Coordinates of C-alpha atoms and ligand atoms in Angstrom, one line a residue:
X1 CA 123.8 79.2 99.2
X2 CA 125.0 82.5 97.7
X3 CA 126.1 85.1 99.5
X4 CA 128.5 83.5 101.5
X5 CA 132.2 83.4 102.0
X6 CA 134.1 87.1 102.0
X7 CA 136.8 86.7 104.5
X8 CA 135.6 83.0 106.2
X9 CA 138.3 80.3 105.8
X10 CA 139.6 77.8 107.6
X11 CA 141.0 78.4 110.5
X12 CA 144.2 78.3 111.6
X13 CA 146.4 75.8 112.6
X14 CA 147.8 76.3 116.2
X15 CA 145.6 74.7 119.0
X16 CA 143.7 77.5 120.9
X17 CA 144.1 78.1 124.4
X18 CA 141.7 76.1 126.3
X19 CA 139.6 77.5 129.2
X20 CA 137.8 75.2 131.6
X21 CA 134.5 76.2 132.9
X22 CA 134.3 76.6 135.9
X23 CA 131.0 74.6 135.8
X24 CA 132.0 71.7 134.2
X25 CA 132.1 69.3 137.1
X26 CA 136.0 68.6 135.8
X27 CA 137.6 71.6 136.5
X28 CA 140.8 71.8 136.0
X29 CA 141.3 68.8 133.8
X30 CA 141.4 70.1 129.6
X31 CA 139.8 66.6 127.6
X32 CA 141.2 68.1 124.3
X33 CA 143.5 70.3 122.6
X34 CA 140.9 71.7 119.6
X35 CA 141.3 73.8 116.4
X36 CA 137.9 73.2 115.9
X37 CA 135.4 75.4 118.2
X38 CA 135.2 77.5 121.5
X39 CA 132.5 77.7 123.6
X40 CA 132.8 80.9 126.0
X41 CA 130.1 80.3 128.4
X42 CA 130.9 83.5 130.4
X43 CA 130.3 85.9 127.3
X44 CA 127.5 83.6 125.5
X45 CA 130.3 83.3 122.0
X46 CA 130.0 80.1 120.2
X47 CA 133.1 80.1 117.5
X48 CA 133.1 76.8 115.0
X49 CA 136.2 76.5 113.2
X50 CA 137.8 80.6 113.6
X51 CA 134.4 81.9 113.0
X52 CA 131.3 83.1 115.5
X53 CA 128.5 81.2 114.7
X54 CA 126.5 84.1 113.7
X55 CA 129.0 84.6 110.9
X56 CA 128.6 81.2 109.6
X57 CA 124.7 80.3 110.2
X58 CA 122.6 81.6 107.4
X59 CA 126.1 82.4 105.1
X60 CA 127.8 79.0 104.7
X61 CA 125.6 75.6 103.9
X62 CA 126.3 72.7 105.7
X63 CA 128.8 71.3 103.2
X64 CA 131.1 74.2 103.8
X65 CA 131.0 73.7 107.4
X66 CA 132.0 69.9 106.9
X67 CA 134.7 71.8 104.6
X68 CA 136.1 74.3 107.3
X69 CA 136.3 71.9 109.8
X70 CA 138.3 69.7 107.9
X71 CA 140.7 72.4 107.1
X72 CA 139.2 72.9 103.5
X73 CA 136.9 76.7 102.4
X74 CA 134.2 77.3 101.6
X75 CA 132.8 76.1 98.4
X76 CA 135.0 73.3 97.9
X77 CA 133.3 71.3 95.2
X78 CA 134.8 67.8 96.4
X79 CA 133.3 68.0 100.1
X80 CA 129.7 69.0 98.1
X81 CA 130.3 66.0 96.0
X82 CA 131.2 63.9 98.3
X83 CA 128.6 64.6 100.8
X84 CA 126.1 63.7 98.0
X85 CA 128.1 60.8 97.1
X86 CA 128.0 59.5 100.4
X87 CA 124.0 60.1 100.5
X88 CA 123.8 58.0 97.3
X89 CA 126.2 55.5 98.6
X90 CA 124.3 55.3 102.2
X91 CA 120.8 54.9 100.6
X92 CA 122.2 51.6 98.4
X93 CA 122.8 50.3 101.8
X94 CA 118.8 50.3 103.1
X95 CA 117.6 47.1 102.3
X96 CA 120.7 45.5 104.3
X97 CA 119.7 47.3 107.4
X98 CA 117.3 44.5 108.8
X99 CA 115.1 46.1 111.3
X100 CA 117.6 48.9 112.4
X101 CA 115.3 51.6 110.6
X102 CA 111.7 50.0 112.1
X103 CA 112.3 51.2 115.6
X104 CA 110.2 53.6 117.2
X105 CA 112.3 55.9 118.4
X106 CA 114.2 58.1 115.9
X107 CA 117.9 57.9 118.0
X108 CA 117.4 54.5 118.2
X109 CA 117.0 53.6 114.8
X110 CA 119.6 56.0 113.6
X111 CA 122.3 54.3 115.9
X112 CA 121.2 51.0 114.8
X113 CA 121.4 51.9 111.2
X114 CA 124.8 53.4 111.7
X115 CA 126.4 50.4 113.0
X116 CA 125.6 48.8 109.9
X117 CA 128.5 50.8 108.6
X118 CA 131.4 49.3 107.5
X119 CA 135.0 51.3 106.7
X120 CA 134.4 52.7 103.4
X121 CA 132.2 55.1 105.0
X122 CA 134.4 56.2 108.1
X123 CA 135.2 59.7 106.3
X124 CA 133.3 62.7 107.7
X125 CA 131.9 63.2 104.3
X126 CA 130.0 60.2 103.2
X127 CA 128.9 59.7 107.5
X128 CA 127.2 62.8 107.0
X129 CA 125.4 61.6 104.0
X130 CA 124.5 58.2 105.9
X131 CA 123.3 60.0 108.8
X132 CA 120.7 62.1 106.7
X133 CA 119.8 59.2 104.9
X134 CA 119.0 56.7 107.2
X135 CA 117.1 60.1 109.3
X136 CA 115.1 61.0 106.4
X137 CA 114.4 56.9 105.5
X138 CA 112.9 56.5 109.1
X139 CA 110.8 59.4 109.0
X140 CA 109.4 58.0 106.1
X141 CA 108.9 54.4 107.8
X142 CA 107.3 56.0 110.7
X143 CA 104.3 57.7 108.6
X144 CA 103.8 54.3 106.8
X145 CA 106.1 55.4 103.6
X146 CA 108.8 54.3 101.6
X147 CA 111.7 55.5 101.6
X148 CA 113.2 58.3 98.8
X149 CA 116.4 58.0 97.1
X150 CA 118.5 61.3 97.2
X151 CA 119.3 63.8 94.6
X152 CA 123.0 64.4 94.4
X153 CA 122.5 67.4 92.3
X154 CA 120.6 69.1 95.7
X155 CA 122.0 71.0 99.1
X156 CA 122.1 68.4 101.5
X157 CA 119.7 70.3 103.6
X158 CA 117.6 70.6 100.6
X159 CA 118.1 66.9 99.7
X160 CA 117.1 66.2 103.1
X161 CA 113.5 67.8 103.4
X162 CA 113.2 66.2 100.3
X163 CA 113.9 62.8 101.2
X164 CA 111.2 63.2 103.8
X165 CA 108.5 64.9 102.0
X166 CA 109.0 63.4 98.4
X167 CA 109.1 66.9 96.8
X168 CA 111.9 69.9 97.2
X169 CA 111.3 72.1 100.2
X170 CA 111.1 75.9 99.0
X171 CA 114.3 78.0 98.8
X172 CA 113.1 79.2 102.7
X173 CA 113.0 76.4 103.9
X174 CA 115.7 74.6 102.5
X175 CA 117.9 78.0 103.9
X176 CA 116.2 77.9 107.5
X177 CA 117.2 74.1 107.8
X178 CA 121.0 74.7 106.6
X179 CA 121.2 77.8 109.0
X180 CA 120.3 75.2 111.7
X181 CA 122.6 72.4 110.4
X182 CA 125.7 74.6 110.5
X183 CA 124.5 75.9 114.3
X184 CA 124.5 72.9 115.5
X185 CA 127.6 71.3 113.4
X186 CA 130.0 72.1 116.3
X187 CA 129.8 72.6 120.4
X188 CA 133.3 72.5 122.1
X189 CA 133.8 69.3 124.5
X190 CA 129.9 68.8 124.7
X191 CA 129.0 64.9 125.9
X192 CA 128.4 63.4 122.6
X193 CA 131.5 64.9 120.9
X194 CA 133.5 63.6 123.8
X195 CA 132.3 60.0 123.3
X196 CA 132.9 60.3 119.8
X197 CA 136.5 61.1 120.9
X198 CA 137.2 58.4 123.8
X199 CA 135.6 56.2 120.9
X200 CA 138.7 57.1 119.2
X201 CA 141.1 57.5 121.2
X202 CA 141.6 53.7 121.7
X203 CA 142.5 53.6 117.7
X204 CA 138.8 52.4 117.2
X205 CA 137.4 53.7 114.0
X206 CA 135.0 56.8 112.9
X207 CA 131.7 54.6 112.2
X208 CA 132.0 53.5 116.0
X209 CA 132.8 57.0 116.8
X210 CA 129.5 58.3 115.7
X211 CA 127.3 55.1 116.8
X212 CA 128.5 56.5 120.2
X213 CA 127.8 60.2 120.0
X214 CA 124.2 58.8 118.6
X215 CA 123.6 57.3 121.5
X216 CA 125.2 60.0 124.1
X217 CA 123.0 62.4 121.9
X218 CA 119.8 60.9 122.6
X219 CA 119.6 61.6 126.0
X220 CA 116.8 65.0 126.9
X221 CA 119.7 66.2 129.1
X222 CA 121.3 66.2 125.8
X223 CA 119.9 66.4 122.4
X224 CA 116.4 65.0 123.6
X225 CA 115.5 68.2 124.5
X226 CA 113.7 69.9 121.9
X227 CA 110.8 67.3 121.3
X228 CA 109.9 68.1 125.0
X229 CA 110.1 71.6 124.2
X230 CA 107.3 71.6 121.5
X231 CA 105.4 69.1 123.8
X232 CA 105.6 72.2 126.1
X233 CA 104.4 74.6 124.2
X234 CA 101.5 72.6 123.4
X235 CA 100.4 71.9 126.9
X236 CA 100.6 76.0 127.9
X237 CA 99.1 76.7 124.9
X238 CA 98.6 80.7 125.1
X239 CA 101.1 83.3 126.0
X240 CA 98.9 84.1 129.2
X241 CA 99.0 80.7 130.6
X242 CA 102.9 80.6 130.3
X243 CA 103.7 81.7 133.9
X244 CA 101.5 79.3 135.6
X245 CA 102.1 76.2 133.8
X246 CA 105.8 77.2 134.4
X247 CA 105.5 77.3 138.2
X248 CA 103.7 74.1 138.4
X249 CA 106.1 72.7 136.7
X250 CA 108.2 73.7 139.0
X251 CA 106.7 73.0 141.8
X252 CA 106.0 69.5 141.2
X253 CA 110.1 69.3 140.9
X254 CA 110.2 69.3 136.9
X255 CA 112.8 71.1 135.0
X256 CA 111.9 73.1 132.3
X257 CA 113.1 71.8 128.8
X258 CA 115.6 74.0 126.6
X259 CA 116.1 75.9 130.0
X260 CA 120.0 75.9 131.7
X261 CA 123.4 74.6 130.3
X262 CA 125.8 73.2 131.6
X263 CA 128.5 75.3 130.0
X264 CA 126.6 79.3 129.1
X265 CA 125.9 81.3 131.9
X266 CA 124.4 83.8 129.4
X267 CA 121.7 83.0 127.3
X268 CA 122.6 80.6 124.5
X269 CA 123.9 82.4 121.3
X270 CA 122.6 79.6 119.4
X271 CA 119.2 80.2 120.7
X272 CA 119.6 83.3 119.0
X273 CA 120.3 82.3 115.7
X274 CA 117.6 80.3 115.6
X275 CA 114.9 82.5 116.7
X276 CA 116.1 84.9 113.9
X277 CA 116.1 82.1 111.5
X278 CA 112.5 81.5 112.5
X279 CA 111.8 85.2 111.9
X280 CA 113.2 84.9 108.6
X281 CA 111.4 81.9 107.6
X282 CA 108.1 83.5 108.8
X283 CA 108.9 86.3 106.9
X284 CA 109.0 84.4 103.6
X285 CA 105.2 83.4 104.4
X286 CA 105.7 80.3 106.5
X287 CA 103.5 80.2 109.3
X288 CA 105.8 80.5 112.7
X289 CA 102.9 80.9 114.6
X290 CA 104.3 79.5 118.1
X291 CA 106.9 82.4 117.9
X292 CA 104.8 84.8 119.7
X293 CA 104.6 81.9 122.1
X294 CA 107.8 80.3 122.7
X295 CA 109.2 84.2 123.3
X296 CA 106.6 84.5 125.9
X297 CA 107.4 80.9 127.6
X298 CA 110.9 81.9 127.6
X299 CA 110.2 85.1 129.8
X300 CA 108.1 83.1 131.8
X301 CA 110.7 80.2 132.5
X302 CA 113.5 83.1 132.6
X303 CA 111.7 84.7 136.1
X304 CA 110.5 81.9 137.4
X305 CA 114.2 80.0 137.3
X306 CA 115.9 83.3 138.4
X307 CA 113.4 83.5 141.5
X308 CA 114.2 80.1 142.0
X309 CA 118.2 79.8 141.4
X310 CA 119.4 83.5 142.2
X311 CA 122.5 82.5 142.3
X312 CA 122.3 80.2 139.0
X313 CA 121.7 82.0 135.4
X314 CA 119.3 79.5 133.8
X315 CA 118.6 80.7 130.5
X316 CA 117.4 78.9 127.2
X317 CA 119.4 77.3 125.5
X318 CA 119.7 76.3 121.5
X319 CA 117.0 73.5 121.9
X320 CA 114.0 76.2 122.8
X321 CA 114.2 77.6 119.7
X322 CA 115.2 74.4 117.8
X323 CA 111.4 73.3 118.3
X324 CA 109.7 76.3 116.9
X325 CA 112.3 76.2 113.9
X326 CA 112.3 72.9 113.1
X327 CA 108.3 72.7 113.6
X328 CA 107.9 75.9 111.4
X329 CA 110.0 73.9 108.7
X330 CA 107.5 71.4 108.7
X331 CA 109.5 68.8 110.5
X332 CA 107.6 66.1 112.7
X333 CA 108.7 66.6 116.5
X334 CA 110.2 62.8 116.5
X335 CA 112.7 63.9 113.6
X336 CA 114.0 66.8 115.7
X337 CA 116.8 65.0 117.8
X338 CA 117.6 62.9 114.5
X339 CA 118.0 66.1 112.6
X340 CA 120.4 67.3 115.1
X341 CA 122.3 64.2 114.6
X342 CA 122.5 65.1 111.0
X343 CA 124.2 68.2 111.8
X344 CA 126.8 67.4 114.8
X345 CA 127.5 64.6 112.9
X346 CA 130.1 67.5 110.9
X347 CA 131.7 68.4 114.6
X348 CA 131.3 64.3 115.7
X349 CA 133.7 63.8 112.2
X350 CA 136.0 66.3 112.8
X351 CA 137.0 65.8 116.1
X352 CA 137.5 62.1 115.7
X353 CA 139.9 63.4 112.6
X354 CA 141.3 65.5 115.3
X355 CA 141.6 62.9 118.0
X356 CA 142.8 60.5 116.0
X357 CA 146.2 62.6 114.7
X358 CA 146.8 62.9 118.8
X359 CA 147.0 59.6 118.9
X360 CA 146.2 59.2 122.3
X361 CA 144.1 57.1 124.8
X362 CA 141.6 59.2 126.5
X363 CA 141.6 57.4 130.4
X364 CA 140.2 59.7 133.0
X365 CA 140.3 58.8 136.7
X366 CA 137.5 58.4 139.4
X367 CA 137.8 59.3 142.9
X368 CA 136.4 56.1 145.1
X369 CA 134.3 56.9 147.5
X370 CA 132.8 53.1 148.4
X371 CA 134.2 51.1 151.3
X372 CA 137.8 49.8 151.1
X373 CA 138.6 46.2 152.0
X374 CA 139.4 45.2 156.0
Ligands
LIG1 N1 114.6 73.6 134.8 C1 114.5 73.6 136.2 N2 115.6 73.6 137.0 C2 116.8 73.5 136.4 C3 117.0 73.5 135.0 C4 115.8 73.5 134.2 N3 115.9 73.5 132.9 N4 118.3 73.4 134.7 C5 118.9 73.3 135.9 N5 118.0 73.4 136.9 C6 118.3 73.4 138.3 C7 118.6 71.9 138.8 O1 117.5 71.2 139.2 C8 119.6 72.2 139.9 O2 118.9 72.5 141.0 P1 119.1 71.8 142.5 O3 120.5 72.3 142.8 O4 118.1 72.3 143.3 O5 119.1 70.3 142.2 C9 120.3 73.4 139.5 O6 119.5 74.1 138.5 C10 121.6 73.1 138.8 O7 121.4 72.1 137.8 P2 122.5 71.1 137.3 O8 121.8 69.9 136.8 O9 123.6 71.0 138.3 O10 123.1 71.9 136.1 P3 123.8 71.3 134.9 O11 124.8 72.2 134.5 O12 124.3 69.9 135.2 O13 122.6 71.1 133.9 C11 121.4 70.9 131.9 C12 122.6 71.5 132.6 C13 121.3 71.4 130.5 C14 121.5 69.4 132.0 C15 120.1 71.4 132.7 O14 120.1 72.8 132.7 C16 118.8 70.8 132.2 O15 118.5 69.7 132.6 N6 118.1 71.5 131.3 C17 116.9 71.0 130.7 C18 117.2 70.0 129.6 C19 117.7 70.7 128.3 O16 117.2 71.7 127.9 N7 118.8 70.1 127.7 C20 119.4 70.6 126.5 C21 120.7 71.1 126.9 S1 121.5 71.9 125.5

């Protein structure tokens, strides 16, 4: 990517002060001390390693995230190497997968694949390749096709459209998907990147690290949210029939998909930097057709959930606009939670690295609330 890098370098050393949201269902207890990321959910500021995300997304390509937030800058030529090495490496590992790739669900297929893994790939680098690898290979398995051996020489983002279509992307798209892969590489204590660190806080190893945060990921309360979202926009349809379809779906008890967060009170800032990125990408002649669409679901969803919760800011959250970018890219709505595997997998890395140097079990307590013996 050009254009990048004045002034964004790793970032500094000293553990930043930690702030609990109130929210959290934990309050008062801090999981981690983290160089990595902040999320301030009262303000709506998402920083990954010292930078807002808005600096990064669209400047930086996803190798240079992996390179900040393993303390290295931007345009490091061994983390872009070794990325690619590791997609080259991960893709000689295929036909010892057994079924792992043939399972109908994307998340679990990528999990199964993963665990397949043995320690010559536990280094954030060559797990990222694998993870866009195995992806891309069961995308291809799901529409009846073989699967396409990488191209070191390419982005990874590039590398990865390409390994599910069988021809590079465009320049566009190739940009829109690496200004989604570094938005999503990082999210403060979020439930996958937690995993990954309890994982590793019993001295178990990175590979089984991420096979966790796979699975923790998969769930729609999680990152099995943006799938639903398209499914959504399908079903209203037109901007017109947004506030209807909204309240039923409300009053039959639903909740509304890339709506609420556990940690923002604000509206996303992710879910900003994607709907400009889908701007962007319809302005280089992609059709982003369901933009018009997904703005006017959001207002629609935004009342309705403030009538509802007064008292409660729902608002949308990164996966809302995750489906209308990812579909604009051309991606199929099954790949989308896989493709967000292939980004956090960068924060998943890094904060085993992280957790790992604490050296540290991770043993929270429960409060018993059954019967006690007579
Ligand atoms: N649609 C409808 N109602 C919602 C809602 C949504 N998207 N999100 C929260 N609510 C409601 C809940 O039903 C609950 O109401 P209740 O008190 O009457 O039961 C109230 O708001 C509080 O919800 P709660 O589940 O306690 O909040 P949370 O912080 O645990 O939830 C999410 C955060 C993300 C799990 C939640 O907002 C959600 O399920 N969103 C939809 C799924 C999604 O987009 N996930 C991706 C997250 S990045």
């Amino acid at each position: 990517m050009e254009a990048i890098h004045s002034g964004i370098s790793a970032p500094p050393r000293e553990p930043s002060a930690n702030r609990v949201p109130s929210a959290s269902g934990l309050e008062g207890v801090v999981a981690a001390e983290t160089r990595l990321g902040e999320v301030d959910g009262e303000r709506g500021r998402l920083v990954i390693a010292g930078h807002d995300v808005e600096r990064l997304a669209g400047e930086i390509a996803f190798e240079d995230v992996v390179a900040l937030l393993g303390g290295s800058t931007v345009g490091d030529p061994i983390i872009h190497r070794a990325i690619a090495e590791g997609r080259v490496l991960a893709f000689a590992r295929l036909g010892g997968l057994g079924d792992a790739l043939d399972r109908p669900d994307g998340m679990d297929a990528l999990r199964a694949a993963t665990a397949h893994l043995d320690e010559s790939f536990a280094t954030p680098e060559r797990l990222a390749g694998a993870v866009a690898v195995f992806a891309a290979a069961w995308a291809r398995g799901r529409a009846g096709k073989a699967p396409i051996a990488p191209d070191p020489s390419l982005s990874h983002a590039a590398d990865y459209l390409r390994m599910i279509d069988g021809e590079a992307p465009s320049a566009a798209r190739a940009f829109a998907l690496d200004t989604y892969l570094v938005t999503v590489s990082d999210h403060g204590m979020n439930a996958s990147t937690f995993a990954a660190r309890v994982v590793t806080s019993t001295g178990s190893d990175m590979v089984s690290a991420v096979v966790a945060a796979i699975g923790t990921l998969k769930g729609p309360l999680h990152g099995g949210a943006p799938g639903p979202v398209l499914d959504m926009l399908d079903a209203i349809g037109t901007p017109e029939a947004a506030a209807a379809w909204i309240e039923g779906e409300l009053l039959a008890g639903r909740r509304i998909m890339g709506m609420g967060h556990r940690i923002y009170r604000v509206r996303d800032p992710r879910a900003a930097v994607l709907e400009l990125a889908t701007q962007r990408l319809g302005r280089s002649g992609v059709r982003t057709g369901r933009l018009d669409l997904t703005r006017a679901v959001e207002r629609a969803a935004e009342g309705a959930l403030r009538a509802k919760y007064p008292a409660r800011p729902l608002r949308a959250n990164v996966e809302f606009y995750t489906a209308v970018l990812l579909d604009a890219i051309g991606l199929d709505r099954t790949a989308f939670s896989p493709t967000f595997a292939v980004g956090r997998t960068a924060g998943w890395c890094a904060h085993a690295v992280e957790q790992r140097a604490v050296g540290k079990l991770i043993r929270p307590d429960s409060r018993y609330i059954g019967p006690m013996p007579a």
